Amino acid sequence: MNSQQIIARFSLSQTTERPATIRFNAEKRASAVMLPLLDVNDEAHLLLCKRPSYLLHHPGEICLPGGKYEEQDDTLMHTALRELNEELNIATHQVTVHGKLHQYATLTGFTIEPFVCVVSEGTTWQADPNEVAASFLMPLSYLSNQQNWQPLPFERNGKTITLQGLMTPHGLLWGATASIINNFIKQLALPV
């Protein structure tokens, strides 16, 4: 399936239903991420990043381009677009934003607004080494195959929490990023 077919499914699946586990909390810090789709050999891929290992928060983790809302951002979509440009040097005119997923609340006190875009054909990107150790593409067909995911139980505040994880060529994809990607895949109802 290519990115245009994915976007058609995404557009048809837009829903107003909110997940029961998400509640607005004014103390949560606002942030946004972009799910950038690109086609490789007529197959949709998602562009992911690996955070540098020297960062204080989430070092070496696999992530989507994105970050915290800043005062100069008019909206959270502007936050996601700004971060896409800062991290990967992909300009606003090189993408078409097609919508957003439900807001995601992290265990670390952030709310994340995920946006979905298609990167224009022929666009190249260059990772900023201060923000991104590596950037890479993962086929949506691989990400949508639940056999590639594994449960990852861990302890947090004395409770066992189980998240889903997937091994990539650059390390483990898990946590908020994995949950956001899984929410996107579920919304698309892709055949496995």
Short mmCIF file of C-alpha atoms in Angstrom, two decimals:
data_model
loop_
_atom_site.label_atom_id
_atom_site.label_comp_id
_atom_site.label_asym_id
_atom_site.label_seq_id
_atom_site.Cartn_x
_atom_site.Cartn_y
_atom_site.Cartn_z
CA MET A 1 0.00 0.00 0.00
CA ASN A 2 1.41 3.43 -0.89
CA SER A 3 1.07 6.65 1.11
CA GLN A 4 -1.93 7.93 -0.89
CA GLN A 5 -3.82 4.70 -0.17
CA ILE A 6 -2.84 5.00 3.49
CA ILE A 7 -4.08 8.61 3.61
CA ALA A 8 -7.36 7.59 1.97
CA ARG A 9 -7.88 4.99 4.72
CA PHE A 10 -6.83 7.52 7.36
CA SER A 11 -9.29 10.12 6.07
CA LEU A 12 -12.13 7.60 6.02
CA SER A 13 -11.38 6.41 9.54
CA GLN A 14 -11.44 9.80 11.28
CA THR A 15 -13.48 9.42 14.43
CA THR A 16 -14.72 11.71 17.19
CA GLU A 17 -14.58 8.96 19.82
CA ARG A 18 -12.00 9.69 22.50
CA PRO A 19 -10.05 6.92 24.20
CA ALA A 20 -11.36 6.31 27.72
CA THR A 21 -7.86 6.39 29.22
CA ILE A 22 -7.08 9.96 28.10
CA ARG A 23 -8.26 12.74 30.36
CA PHE A 24 -7.29 16.38 30.02
CA ASN A 25 -4.83 17.49 32.66
CA ALA A 26 -3.80 21.15 32.70
CA GLU A 27 -0.53 20.20 34.38
CA LYS A 28 0.56 18.03 31.44
CA ARG A 29 3.12 19.67 29.17
CA ALA A 30 2.02 20.10 25.56
CA SER A 31 4.05 18.60 22.74
CA ALA A 32 3.51 17.39 19.19
CA VAL A 33 4.98 14.80 16.84
CA MET A 34 4.75 14.20 13.13
CA LEU A 35 4.17 10.82 11.49
CA PRO A 36 5.90 11.50 8.14
CA LEU A 37 4.94 9.05 5.39
CA LEU A 38 7.08 8.47 2.29
CA ASP A 39 6.84 5.96 -0.53
CA VAL A 40 9.69 3.61 -1.38
CA ASN A 41 8.99 1.40 -4.41
CA ASP A 42 5.29 2.32 -4.15
CA GLU A 43 5.10 1.15 -0.51
CA ALA A 44 4.36 3.52 2.39
CA HIS A 45 7.12 3.94 4.96
CA LEU A 46 7.27 5.90 8.20
CA LEU A 47 10.27 8.15 8.85
CA LEU A 48 11.66 7.61 12.35
CA CYS A 49 14.55 9.07 14.33
CA LYS A 50 16.95 7.83 16.97
CA ARG A 51 17.76 10.31 19.73
CA PRO A 52 21.44 10.94 20.53
CA SER A 53 22.78 8.96 23.48
CA TYR A 54 24.07 12.07 25.28
CA LEU A 55 20.62 13.65 25.72
CA LEU A 56 19.29 13.94 29.26
CA HIS A 57 15.78 12.67 28.46
CA HIS A 58 15.11 9.45 26.52
CA PRO A 59 18.70 9.03 25.27
CA GLY A 60 19.15 6.68 22.32
CA GLU A 61 15.42 6.02 21.98
CA ILE A 62 13.55 5.62 18.70
CA CYS A 63 11.10 8.47 18.20
CA LEU A 64 8.98 10.42 15.77
CA PRO A 65 10.11 13.93 14.83
CA GLY A 66 8.60 16.30 17.38
CA GLY A 67 8.99 18.13 20.64
CA LYS A 68 7.61 20.58 23.15
CA TYR A 69 5.27 23.43 22.31
CA GLU A 70 7.09 26.78 22.29
CA GLU A 71 5.68 30.29 22.54
CA GLN A 72 6.43 31.08 18.89
CA ASP A 73 4.23 28.15 17.77
CA ASP A 74 0.72 29.27 16.80
CA THR A 75 -0.64 25.74 17.19
CA LEU A 76 0.57 22.26 18.04
CA MET A 77 0.62 21.52 14.30
CA HIS A 78 3.17 24.34 13.98
CA THR A 79 5.15 22.68 16.78
CA ALA A 80 5.25 19.40 14.84
CA LEU A 81 6.20 21.16 11.58
CA ARG A 82 8.89 23.25 13.29
CA GLU A 83 10.41 20.17 14.92
CA LEU A 84 10.32 18.24 11.62
CA ASN A 85 12.32 21.08 10.07
CA GLU A 86 14.73 21.46 13.00
CA GLU A 87 15.42 17.74 13.37
CA LEU A 88 15.40 16.56 9.74
CA ASN A 89 15.59 19.74 7.64
CA ILE A 90 12.24 18.98 6.00
CA ALA A 91 10.49 22.28 5.28
CA THR A 92 6.77 22.95 5.63
CA HIS A 93 6.37 23.30 1.84
CA GLN A 94 7.73 19.75 1.41
CA VAL A 95 4.88 18.09 3.32
CA THR A 96 1.11 17.88 3.25
CA VAL A 97 -0.51 17.45 6.66
CA HIS A 98 -3.59 15.23 6.42
CA GLY A 99 -4.87 15.28 9.99
CA LYS A 100 -4.12 14.20 13.49
CA LEU A 101 -4.58 11.28 15.82
CA HIS A 102 -6.03 11.39 19.31
CA GLN A 103 -3.90 13.13 21.89
CA TYR A 104 -1.64 10.80 23.85
CA ALA A 105 -0.75 11.27 27.54
CA THR A 106 2.65 9.94 28.60
CA LEU A 107 3.69 8.47 31.92
CA THR A 108 6.29 11.26 32.18
CA GLY A 109 3.84 14.17 32.21
CA PHE A 110 3.46 15.17 28.57
CA THR A 111 0.48 15.29 26.26
CA ILE A 112 1.42 14.56 22.67
CA GLU A 113 -0.62 15.69 19.68
CA PRO A 114 0.33 13.38 16.76
CA PHE A 115 -0.06 14.71 13.20
CA VAL A 116 0.10 12.68 9.97
CA CYS A 117 1.76 14.04 6.84
CA VAL A 118 2.99 12.86 3.46
CA VAL A 119 6.46 14.04 2.48
CA SER A 120 6.64 15.23 -1.14
CA GLU A 121 8.23 12.86 -3.62
CA GLY A 122 11.91 13.56 -4.16
CA THR A 123 12.37 15.26 -0.79
CA THR A 124 15.68 14.56 0.89
CA TRP A 125 16.39 15.15 4.54
CA GLN A 126 19.44 15.74 6.68
CA ALA A 127 19.34 14.91 10.37
CA ASP A 128 20.63 17.58 12.75
CA PRO A 129 23.29 15.70 14.76
CA ASN A 130 22.49 17.81 17.84
CA GLU A 131 18.95 16.40 17.91
CA VAL A 132 19.04 13.15 15.89
CA ALA A 133 21.65 10.38 15.95
CA ALA A 134 20.05 8.57 12.99
CA SER A 135 16.98 8.73 10.78
CA PHE A 136 15.51 5.76 8.98
CA LEU A 137 12.43 4.43 7.20
CA MET A 138 10.26 1.55 8.39
CA PRO A 139 7.64 0.00 6.05
CA LEU A 140 4.09 0.37 7.33
CA SER A 141 3.53 -3.25 6.28
CA TYR A 142 6.20 -4.30 8.81
CA LEU A 143 4.87 -1.99 11.52
CA SER A 144 1.30 -3.24 11.00
CA ASN A 145 2.24 -6.91 11.41
CA GLN A 146 1.42 -7.66 15.05
CA GLN A 147 3.76 -10.67 14.99
CA ASN A 148 6.65 -8.19 14.88
CA TRP A 149 5.59 -6.66 18.22
CA GLN A 150 6.32 -8.09 21.65
CA PRO A 151 5.01 -7.27 25.15
CA LEU A 152 7.45 -5.35 27.34
CA PRO A 153 6.50 -5.45 31.03
CA PHE A 154 8.25 -2.98 33.35
CA GLU A 155 7.81 -1.54 36.83
CA ARG A 156 6.66 2.04 37.40
CA ASN A 157 5.75 3.33 40.86
CA GLY A 158 5.38 -0.20 42.17
CA LYS A 159 3.02 -1.29 39.38
CA THR A 160 3.72 -3.55 36.44
CA ILE A 161 2.90 -1.87 33.15
CA THR A 162 3.06 -3.71 29.84
CA LEU A 163 3.78 -1.82 26.63
CA GLN A 164 4.36 -3.11 23.12
CA GLY A 165 7.80 -2.97 21.52
CA LEU A 166 9.29 -3.68 18.11
CA MET A 167 12.95 -4.11 17.18
CA THR A 168 14.21 -1.80 14.42
CA PRO A 169 17.63 -1.69 12.74
CA HIS A 170 18.49 1.17 15.15
CA GLY A 171 17.13 -0.26 18.39
CA LEU A 172 13.90 -0.91 20.24
CA LEU A 173 10.78 1.06 19.32
CA TRP A 174 8.63 1.26 22.44
CA GLY A 175 6.87 3.63 24.84
CA ALA A 176 4.86 6.60 23.65
CA THR A 177 6.20 6.39 20.10
CA ALA A 178 5.17 2.74 19.77
CA SER A 179 1.74 3.48 21.24
CA ILE A 180 1.16 6.38 18.83
CA ILE A 181 2.23 4.26 15.85
CA ASN A 182 0.01 1.37 17.00
CA ASN A 183 -2.93 3.78 17.38
CA PHE A 184 -2.33 4.96 13.81
CA ILE A 185 -2.13 1.37 12.50
CA LYS A 186 -5.34 0.40 14.35
CA GLN A 187 -7.14 3.45 12.98
CA LEU A 188 -6.16 2.42 9.44
CA ALA A 189 -7.38 -1.17 9.98
CA LEU A 190 -4.62 -2.42 7.72
CA PRO A 191 -4.76 -6.06 6.64
CA VAL A 192 -2.02 -8.14 8.25
#
